[in-house]
Coordinates of C-alpha atoms in Angstrom, one line a residue:
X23 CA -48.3 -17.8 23.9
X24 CA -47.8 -16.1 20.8
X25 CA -44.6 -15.3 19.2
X26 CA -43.5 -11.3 19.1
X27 CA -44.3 -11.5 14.8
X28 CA -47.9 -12.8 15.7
X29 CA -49.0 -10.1 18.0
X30 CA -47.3 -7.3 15.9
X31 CA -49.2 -8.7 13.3
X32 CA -52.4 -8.1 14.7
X33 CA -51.0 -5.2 16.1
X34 CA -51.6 -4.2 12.2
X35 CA -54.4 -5.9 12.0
X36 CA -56.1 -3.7 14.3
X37 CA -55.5 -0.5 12.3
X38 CA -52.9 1.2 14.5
X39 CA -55.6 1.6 17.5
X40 CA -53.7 3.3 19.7
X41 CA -55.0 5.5 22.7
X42 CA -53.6 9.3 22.1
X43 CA -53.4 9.4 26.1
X44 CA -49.7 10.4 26.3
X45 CA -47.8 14.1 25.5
X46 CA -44.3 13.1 25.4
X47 CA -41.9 15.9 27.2
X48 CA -38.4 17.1 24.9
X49 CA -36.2 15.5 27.8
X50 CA -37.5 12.1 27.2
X51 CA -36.9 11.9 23.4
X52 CA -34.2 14.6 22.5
X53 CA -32.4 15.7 25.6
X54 CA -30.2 17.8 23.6
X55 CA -32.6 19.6 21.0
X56 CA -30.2 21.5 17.8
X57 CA -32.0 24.1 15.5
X58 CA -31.8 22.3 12.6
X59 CA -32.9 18.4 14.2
X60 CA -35.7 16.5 11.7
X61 CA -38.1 15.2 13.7
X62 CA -40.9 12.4 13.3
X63 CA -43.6 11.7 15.0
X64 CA -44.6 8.5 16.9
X65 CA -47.5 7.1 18.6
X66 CA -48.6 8.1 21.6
X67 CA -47.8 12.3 21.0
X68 CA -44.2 10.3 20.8
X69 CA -41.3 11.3 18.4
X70 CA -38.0 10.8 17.1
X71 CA -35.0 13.3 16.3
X72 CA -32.7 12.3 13.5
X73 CA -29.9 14.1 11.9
X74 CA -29.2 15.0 8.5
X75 CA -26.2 13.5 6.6
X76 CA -25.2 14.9 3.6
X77 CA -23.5 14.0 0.7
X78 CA -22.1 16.9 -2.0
X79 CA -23.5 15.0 -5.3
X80 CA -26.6 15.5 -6.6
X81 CA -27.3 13.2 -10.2
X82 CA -28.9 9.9 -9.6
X83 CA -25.8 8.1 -10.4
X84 CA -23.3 10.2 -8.8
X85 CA -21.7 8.7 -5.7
X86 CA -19.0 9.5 -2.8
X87 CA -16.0 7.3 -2.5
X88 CA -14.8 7.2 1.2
X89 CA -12.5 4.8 2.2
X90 CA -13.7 2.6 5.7
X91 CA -12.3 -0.1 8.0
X92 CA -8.8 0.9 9.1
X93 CA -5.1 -0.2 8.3
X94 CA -2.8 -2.8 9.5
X95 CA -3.2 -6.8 10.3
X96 CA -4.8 -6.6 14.0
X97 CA -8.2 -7.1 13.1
X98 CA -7.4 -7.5 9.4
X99 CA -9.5 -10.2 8.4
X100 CA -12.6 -8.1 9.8
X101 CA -11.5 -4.4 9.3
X102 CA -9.1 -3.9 6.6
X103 CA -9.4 -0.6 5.0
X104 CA -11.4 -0.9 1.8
X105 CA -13.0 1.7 -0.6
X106 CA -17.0 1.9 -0.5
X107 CA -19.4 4.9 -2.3
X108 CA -22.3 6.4 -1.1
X109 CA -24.9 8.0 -2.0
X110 CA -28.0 10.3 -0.4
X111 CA -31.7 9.6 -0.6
X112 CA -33.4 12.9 -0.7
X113 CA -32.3 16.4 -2.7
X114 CA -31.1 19.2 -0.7
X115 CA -33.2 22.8 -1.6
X116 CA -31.4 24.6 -4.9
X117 CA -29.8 21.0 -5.8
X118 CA -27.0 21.3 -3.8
X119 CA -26.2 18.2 -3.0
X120 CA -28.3 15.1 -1.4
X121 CA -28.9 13.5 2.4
X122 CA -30.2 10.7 4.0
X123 CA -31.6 10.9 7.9
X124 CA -30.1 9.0 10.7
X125 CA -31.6 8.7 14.3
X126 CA -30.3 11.3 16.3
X127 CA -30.1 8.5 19.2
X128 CA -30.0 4.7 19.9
X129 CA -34.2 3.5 20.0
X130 CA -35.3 3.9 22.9
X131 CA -37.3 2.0 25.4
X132 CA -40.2 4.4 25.4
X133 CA -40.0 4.7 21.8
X134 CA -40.0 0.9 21.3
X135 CA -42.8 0.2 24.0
X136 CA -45.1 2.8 22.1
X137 CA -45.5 0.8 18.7
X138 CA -47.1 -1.8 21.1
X139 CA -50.3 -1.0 21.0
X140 CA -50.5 0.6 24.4
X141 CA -48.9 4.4 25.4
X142 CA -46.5 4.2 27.9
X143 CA -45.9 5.9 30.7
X144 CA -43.0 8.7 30.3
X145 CA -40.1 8.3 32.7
X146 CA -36.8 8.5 33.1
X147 CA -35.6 5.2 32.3
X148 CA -37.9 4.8 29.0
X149 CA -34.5 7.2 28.1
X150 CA -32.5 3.9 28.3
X151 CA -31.4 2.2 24.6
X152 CA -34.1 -0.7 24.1
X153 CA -31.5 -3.9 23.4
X154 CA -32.5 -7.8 24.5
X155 CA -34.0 -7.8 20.8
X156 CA -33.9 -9.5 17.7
X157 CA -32.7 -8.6 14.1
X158 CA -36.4 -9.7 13.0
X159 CA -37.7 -7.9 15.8
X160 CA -35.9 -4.8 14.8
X161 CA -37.0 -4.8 11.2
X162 CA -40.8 -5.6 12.7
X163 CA -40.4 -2.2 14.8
X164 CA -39.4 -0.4 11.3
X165 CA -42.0 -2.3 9.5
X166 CA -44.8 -1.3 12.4
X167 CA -43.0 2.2 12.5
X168 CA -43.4 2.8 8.6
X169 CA -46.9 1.5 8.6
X170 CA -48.3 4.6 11.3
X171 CA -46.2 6.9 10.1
X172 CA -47.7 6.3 6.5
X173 CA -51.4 5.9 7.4
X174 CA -51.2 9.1 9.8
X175 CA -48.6 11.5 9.6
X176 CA -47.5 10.7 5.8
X177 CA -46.7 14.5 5.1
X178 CA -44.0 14.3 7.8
X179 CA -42.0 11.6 5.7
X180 CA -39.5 13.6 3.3
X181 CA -40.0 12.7 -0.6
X182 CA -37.9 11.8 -3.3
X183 CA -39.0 12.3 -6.7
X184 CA -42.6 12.4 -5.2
X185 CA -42.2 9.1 -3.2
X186 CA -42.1 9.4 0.7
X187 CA -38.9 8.2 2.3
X188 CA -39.0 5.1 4.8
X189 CA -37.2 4.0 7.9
X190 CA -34.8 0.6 7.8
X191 CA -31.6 -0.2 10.3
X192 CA -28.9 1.0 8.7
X193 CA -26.2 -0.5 5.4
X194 CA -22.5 -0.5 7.0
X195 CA -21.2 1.5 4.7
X196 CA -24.6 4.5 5.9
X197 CA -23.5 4.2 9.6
X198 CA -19.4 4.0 9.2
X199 CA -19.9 7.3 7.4
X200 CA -21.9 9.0 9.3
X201 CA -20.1 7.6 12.6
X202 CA -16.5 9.2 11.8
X203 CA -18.5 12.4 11.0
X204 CA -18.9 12.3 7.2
X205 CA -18.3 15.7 5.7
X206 CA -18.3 17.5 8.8
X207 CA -14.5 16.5 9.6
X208 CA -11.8 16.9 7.1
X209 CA -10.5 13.7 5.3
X210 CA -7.6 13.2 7.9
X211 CA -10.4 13.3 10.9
X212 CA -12.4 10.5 8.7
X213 CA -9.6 8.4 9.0
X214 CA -8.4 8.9 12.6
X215 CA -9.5 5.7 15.2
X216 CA -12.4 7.7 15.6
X217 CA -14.0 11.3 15.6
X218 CA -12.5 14.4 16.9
X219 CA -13.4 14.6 21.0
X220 CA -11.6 17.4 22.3
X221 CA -12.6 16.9 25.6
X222 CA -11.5 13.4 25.6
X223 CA -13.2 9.7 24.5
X224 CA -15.3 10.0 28.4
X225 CA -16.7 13.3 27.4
X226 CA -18.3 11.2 24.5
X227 CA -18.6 7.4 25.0
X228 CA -19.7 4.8 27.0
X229 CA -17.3 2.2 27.7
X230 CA -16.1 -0.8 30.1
X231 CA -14.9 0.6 33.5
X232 CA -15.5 2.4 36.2
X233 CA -14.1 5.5 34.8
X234 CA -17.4 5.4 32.5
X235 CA -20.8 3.2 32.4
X236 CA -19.3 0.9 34.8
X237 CA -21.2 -2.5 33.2
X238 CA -24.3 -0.6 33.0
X239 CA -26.3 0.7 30.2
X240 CA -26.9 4.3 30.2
X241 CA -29.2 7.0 29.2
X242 CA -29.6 8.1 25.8
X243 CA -27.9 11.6 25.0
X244 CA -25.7 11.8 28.0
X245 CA -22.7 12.6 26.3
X246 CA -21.8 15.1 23.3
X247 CA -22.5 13.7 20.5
X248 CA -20.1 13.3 17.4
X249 CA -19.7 16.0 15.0
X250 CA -22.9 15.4 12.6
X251 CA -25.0 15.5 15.8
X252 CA -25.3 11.7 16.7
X253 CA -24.9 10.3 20.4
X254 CA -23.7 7.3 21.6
X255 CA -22.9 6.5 18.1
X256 CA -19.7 4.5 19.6
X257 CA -20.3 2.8 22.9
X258 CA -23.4 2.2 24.9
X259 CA -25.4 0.4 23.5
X260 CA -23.6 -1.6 19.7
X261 CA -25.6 -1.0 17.0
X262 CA -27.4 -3.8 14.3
X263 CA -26.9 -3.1 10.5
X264 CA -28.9 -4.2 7.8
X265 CA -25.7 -5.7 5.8
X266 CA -25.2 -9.3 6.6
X267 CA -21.4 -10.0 7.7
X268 CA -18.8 -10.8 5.8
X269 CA -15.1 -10.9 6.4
X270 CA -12.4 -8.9 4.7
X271 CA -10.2 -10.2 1.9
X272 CA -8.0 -7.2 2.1
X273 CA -9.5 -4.4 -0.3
X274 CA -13.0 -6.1 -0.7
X275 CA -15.6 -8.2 1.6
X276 CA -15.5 -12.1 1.3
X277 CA -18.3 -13.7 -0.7
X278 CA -20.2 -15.6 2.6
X279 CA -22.7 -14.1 4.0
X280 CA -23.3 -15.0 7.6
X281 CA -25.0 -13.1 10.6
X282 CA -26.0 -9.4 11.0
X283 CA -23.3 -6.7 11.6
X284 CA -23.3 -4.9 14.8
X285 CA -21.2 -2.0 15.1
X286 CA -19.7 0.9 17.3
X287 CA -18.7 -1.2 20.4
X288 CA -21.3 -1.1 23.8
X289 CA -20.9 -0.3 27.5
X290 CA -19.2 -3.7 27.9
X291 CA -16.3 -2.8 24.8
X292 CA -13.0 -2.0 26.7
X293 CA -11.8 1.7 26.2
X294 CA -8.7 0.6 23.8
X295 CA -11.0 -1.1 21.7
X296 CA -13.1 1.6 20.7
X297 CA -13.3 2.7 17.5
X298 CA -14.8 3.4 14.3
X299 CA -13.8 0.6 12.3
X300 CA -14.9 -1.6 15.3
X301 CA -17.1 -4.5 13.6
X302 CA -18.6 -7.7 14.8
X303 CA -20.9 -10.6 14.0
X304 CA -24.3 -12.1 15.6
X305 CA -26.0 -15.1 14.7
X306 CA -30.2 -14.3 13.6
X307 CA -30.5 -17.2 15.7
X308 CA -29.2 -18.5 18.9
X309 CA -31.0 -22.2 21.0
X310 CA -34.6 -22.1 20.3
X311 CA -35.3 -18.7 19.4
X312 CA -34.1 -14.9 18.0
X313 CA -30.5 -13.9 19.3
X314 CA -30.6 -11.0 21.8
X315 CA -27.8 -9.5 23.7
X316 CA -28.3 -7.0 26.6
X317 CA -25.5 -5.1 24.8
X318 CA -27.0 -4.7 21.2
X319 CA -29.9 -2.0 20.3
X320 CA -30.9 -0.1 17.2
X321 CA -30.7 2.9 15.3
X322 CA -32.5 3.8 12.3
X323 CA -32.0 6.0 9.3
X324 CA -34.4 7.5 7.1
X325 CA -33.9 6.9 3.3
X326 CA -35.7 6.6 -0.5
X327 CA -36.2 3.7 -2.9
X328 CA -34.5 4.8 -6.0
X329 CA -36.7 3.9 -9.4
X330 CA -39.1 6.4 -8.1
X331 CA -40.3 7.1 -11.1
X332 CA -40.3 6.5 -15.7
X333 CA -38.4 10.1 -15.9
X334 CA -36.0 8.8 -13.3
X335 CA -35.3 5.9 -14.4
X336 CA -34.8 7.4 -18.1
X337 CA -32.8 9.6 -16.7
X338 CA -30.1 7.0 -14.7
X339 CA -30.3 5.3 -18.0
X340 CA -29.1 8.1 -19.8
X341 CA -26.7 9.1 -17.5
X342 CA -25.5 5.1 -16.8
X343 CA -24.9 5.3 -21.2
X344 CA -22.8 7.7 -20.1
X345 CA -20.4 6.4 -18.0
X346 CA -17.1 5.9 -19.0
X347 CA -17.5 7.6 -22.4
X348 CA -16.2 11.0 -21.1
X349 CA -14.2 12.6 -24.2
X350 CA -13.3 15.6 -21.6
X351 CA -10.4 13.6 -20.3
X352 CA -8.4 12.6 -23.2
X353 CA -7.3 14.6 -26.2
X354 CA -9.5 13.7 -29.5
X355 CA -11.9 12.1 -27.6
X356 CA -9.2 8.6 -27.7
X357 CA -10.9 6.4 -24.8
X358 CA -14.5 7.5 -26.2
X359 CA -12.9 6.2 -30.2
X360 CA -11.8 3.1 -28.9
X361 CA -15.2 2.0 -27.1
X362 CA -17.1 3.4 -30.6
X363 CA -14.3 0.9 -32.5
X364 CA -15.2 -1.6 -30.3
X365 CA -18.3 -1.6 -30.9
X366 CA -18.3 -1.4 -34.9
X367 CA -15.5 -4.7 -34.1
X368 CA -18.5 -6.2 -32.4
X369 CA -21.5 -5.5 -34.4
X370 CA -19.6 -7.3 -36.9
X371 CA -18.3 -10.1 -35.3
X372 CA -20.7 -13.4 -35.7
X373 CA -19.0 -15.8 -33.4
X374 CA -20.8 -15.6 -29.7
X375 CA -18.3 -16.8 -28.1
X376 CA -16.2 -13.8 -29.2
X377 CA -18.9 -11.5 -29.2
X378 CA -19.3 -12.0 -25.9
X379 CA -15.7 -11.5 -25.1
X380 CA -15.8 -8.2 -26.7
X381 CA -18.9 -6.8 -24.6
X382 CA -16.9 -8.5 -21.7
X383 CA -13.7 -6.2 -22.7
X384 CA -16.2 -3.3 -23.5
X385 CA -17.9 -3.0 -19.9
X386 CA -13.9 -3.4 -18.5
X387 CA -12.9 0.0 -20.4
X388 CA -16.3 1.9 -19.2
X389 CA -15.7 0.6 -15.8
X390 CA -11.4 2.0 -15.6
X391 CA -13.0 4.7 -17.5
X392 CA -15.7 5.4 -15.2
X393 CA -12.7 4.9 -12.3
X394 CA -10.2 7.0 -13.6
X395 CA -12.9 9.8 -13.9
X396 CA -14.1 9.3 -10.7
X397 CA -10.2 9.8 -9.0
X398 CA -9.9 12.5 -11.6
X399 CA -12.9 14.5 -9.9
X400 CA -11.4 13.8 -6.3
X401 CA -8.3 15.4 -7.3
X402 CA -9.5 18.4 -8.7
X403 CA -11.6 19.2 -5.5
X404 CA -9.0 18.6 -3.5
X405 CA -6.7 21.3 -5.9
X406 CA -9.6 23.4 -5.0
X407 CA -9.6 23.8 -1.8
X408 CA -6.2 23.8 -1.5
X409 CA -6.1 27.1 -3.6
X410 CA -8.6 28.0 -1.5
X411 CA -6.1 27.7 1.5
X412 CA -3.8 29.0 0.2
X413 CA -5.6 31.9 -0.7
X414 CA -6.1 32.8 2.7
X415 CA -2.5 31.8 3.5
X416 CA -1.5 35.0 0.8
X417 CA -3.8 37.4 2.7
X418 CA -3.2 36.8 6.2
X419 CA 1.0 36.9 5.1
X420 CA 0.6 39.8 2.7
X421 CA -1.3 42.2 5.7
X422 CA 1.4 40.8 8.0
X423 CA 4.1 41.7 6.2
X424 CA 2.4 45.4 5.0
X425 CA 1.7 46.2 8.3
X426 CA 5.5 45.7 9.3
X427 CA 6.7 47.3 6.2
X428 CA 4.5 50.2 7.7
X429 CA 6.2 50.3 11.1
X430 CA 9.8 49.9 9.4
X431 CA 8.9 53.4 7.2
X432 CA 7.5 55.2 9.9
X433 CA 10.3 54.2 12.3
X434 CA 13.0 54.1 10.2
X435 CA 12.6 56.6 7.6
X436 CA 14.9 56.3 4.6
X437 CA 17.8 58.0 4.8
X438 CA 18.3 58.5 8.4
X439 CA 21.1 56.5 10.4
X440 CA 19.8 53.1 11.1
X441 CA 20.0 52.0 14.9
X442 CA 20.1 48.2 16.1
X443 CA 16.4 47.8 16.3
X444 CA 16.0 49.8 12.7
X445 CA 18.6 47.0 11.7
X446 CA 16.7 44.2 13.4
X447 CA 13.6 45.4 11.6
X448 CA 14.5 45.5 8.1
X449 CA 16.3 41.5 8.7
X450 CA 12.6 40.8 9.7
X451 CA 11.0 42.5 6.9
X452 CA 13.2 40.5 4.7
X453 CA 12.6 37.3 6.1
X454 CA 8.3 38.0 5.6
X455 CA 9.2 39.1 2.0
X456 CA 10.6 35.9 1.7
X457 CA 8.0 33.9 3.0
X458 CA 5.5 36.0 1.4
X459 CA 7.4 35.2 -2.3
X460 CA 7.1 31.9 -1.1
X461 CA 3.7 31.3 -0.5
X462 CA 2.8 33.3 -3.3
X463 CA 4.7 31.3 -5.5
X464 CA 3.4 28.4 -4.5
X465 CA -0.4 29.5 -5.1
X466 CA 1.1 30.4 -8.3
X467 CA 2.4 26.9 -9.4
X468 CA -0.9 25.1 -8.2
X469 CA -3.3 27.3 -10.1
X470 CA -0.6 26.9 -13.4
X471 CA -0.5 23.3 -13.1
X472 CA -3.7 23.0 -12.6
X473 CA -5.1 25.5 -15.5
X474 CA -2.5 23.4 -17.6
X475 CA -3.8 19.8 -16.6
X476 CA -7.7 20.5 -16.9
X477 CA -9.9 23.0 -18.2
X478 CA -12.9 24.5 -17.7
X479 CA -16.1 21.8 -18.2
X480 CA -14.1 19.4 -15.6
X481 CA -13.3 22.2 -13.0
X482 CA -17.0 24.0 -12.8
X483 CA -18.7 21.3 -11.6
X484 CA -16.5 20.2 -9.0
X485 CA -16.6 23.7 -8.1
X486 CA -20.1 23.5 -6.4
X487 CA -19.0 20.3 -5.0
X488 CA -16.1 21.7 -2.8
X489 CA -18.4 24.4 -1.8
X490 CA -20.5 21.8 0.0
X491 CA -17.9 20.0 1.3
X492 CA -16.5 23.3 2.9
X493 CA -19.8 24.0 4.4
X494 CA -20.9 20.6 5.8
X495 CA -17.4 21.3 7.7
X496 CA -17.9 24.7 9.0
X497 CA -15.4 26.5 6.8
X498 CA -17.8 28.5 4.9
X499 CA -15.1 31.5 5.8
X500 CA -13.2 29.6 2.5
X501 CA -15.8 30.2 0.2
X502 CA -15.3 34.2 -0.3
X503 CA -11.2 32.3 -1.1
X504 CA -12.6 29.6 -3.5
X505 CA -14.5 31.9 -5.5
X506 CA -11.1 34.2 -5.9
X507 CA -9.0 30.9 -6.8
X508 CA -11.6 29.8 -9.8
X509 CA -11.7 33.4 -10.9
X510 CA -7.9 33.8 -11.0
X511 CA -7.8 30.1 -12.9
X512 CA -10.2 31.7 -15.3
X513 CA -8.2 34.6 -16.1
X514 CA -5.3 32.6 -16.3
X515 CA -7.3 30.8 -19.1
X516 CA -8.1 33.9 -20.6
X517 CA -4.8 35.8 -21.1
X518 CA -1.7 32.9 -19.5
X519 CA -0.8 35.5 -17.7
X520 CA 1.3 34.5 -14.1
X521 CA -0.2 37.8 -12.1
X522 CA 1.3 36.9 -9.0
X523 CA 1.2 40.6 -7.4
X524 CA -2.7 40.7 -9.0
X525 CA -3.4 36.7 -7.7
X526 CA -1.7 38.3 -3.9
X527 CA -4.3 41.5 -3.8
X528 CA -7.2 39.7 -5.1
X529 CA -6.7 37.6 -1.9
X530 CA -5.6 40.0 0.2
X531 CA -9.4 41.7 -0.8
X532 CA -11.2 39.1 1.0
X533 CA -12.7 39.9 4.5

């Protein structure tokens, strides 16, 4: 008999032969359709929905640093929080920002059984996640998968650079991101057990019980999905990663690689243990053959090689020269002098061993320069869209207080006798004043300290940045705020003026 490899081999073989006898119906392959889903086709009339995830950085060297796994020792060895980067594949229109594709749902039967050779028939249960498979079977689907797609429906692949995407499982570091909701949920959300569900984990997840999938495996898209758009992306069925696993050694992963990582817990993980740090470990091979569980399934994402091309690599060389060479932070340039007197130390130096020491000491300081930058940029975003806030904060107090300032004149008009309520009035109308000094105060200080500690070139570009991150979570109301803050910060720069009466009705302007 042959093995699964062999006969999707001459699956290949054959040319992708496959009878277009079968028009797949919505319900059987996105049961809960959003406006702005990507979808690919499949064999068969077949498709697949995937969702976009994005990430608010846009140079080819320019990455995200989120932190994953969670705190404290249960679990540590296997889930210590630890800081990661990533990255998107393909550029956003207008270069705001990049974004790789993740399956909308776990693969499913029907969409496994029709990169077999034969269409299937559509029902109900061909909704059901496809587990009992192999890693090697897994990347084989992809492999089949990336084969059709580019022999017959190439222009529905999304490009990089001018090089068509491809579909893989999924890094760690790709799904833990895009499982606690990326940059759709604010960075307290991202490190909660796991993604905001209002309605309650049920609402959302499959679980052990009876109280939810009660030992079985259920349909795909039952449930809401998490806040990028992805269902079942914790329970029903766990979900294999590309990365091999490793252990935790506190803030970094252990140096042995063993079996493939499955994540986000199955129908058979018990409610408590649910969550998005939630990672375990299956052998490629198990007896005789390929390890399969009934549990384990797959989800793909959708993603770009990255030297696409001679002007992009010249232009990750020039921008990896760069790194850590940034004269912006320090006055006179001091971290930039000490890597060019490095270098002139080097040049001259005619001992290897030394020499090498030297380069050794000279990719150290690019790399805590490179760091400090990074945190540097983090910070000032986050400044950002805290002035933002408190923007907002300024208007909604300063109408508050000018609308009771209103009612006190036209009640109590000055001069006349004031009666208990008149007298209960103005004690409230002092007590908003206050809080109104407050808050204006405080907008005050953070746009001072923050005019003082960086200037313009550092803060523009991270400008656009918190834009994106503001959107990708809903809150473009902020952006009208975020554009007041930076032009404030500007005028500050300009005159070092403290306007706090001009900083209060320039937010007070926004609608």
């Amino acid at each position: 008999m042959k093995s699964k490899l062999a006969m999707s081999l001459a699956i290949i073989g054959l040319g992708y032969a496959w009878a277009a006898n079968a028009t797949w119906d919505e319900k059987f392959w996105n049961p809960k359709p959003l406006a702005d889903d990507v979808i690919l086709p499949m064999p068969c009339d077949g498709a697949m929905a995937f969702r976009k995830v994005a990430i608010p950085l846009n140079k080819p060297l320019e990455d995200y640093n989120i932190t994953l796994g969670q705190e404290g020792d249960d679990w540590g060895y296997v889930e210590q929080s630890r800081q990661e980067h990533i990255a998107g594949s393909f550029p956003e229109k207008g270069g705001k920002g990049r974004y790789y594709l993740m399956a909308k749902y776990e693969l499913s039967d029907l969409q496994y059984r029709a990169l077999s050779g034969e269409c299937p028939t559509t029902d109900m249960k061909g909704r059901l996640p496809k587990v009992s498979i192999g890693w090697m079977d897994a990347m084989v689907f992809a492999n089949q998968y990336n084969l059709w797609l580019r022999k017959e429906k190439l222009s529905a692949l999304p490009e990089d650079d001018g090089q068509a995407g491809f579909l893989r499982l999924p890094t760690e570091t790709e799904w833990e991101f895009a499982a606690r909701g990326g940059l759709a949920v604010s960075p307290a959300e991202f490190r909660d057990r796991h993604f905001p569900m209002p309605e309650g984990l049920n609402g959302y997840v499959w679980f052990a019980g009876a109280q939810s999938a009660n030992g079985k495996l259920q349909l795909t898209g039952l449930l809401k999905p998490n806040p990028l758009g992805l269902h079942d992306i914790l329970g029903n069925a766990a979900e294999m990663m590309f990365d091999p696993f490793r252990l935790n050694k506190l803030d970094r992963l252990h140096g042995k690689a063993g079996g493939y990582v499955v994540r986000g817990g199955s129908y058979m993980t018990p409610q408590a243990d649910i969550r998005s740090s939630l990672r375990g470990e299956e052998p490629y091979y198990a007896n005789a053959g390929e390890n399969t569980t009934k549990s384990t399934g797959v989800r793909l994402v959708l993603v770009s090689t990255t030297l696409t091309s001679r002007e992009r690599v010249n232009e990750i060389e020039k921008e990896w020269q760069s790194l850590g060479t940034d004269k912006k932070e320090t006055p006179a340039g001091k971290a930039d002098d000490s890597l060019k007197n490095l270098n002139a130390i080097s040049a001259k130096v005619q001992d290897d061993a030394l020499k090498k020491q030297l380069e050794q000491l000279r990719g150290e300081l690019r790399a805590n320069s490179q760091l400090r930058d990074e945190q540097r940029d983090q910070a000032i975003r986050t400044s950002l869209q805290l002035g933002a806030f408190l923007c907002t904060k300024m208007k909604d107090d300063g109408e508050f207080y000018d609308r009771l300032n209103q009612l006190f004149t036209k009640t109590c008009a000055a001069g006349s006798q004031l009666d208990a309520n008149c007298s209960r009035r103005q004690e409230q109308l002092g007590q908003h004043q206050k809080a109104l000094d407050f808050i204006t105060s405080y907008y005050a200080d953070t746009l001072v300290d923050m005019g003082t500690t960086y200037d313009k070139p550092l803060i523009e570009p991270q400008v656009a940045v918190a834009l994106q991150q503001m959107a990708a979570r809903g809150k473009t109301n902020l952006n009208g705020y975020l554009d007041t803050y930076w032009k404030n910060l500007q005028g500050y720069w300009k005159d070092g003026k403290v306007a706090r009466e001009a900083w209060l009705n320039s937010c007070k302007k926004n609608n």
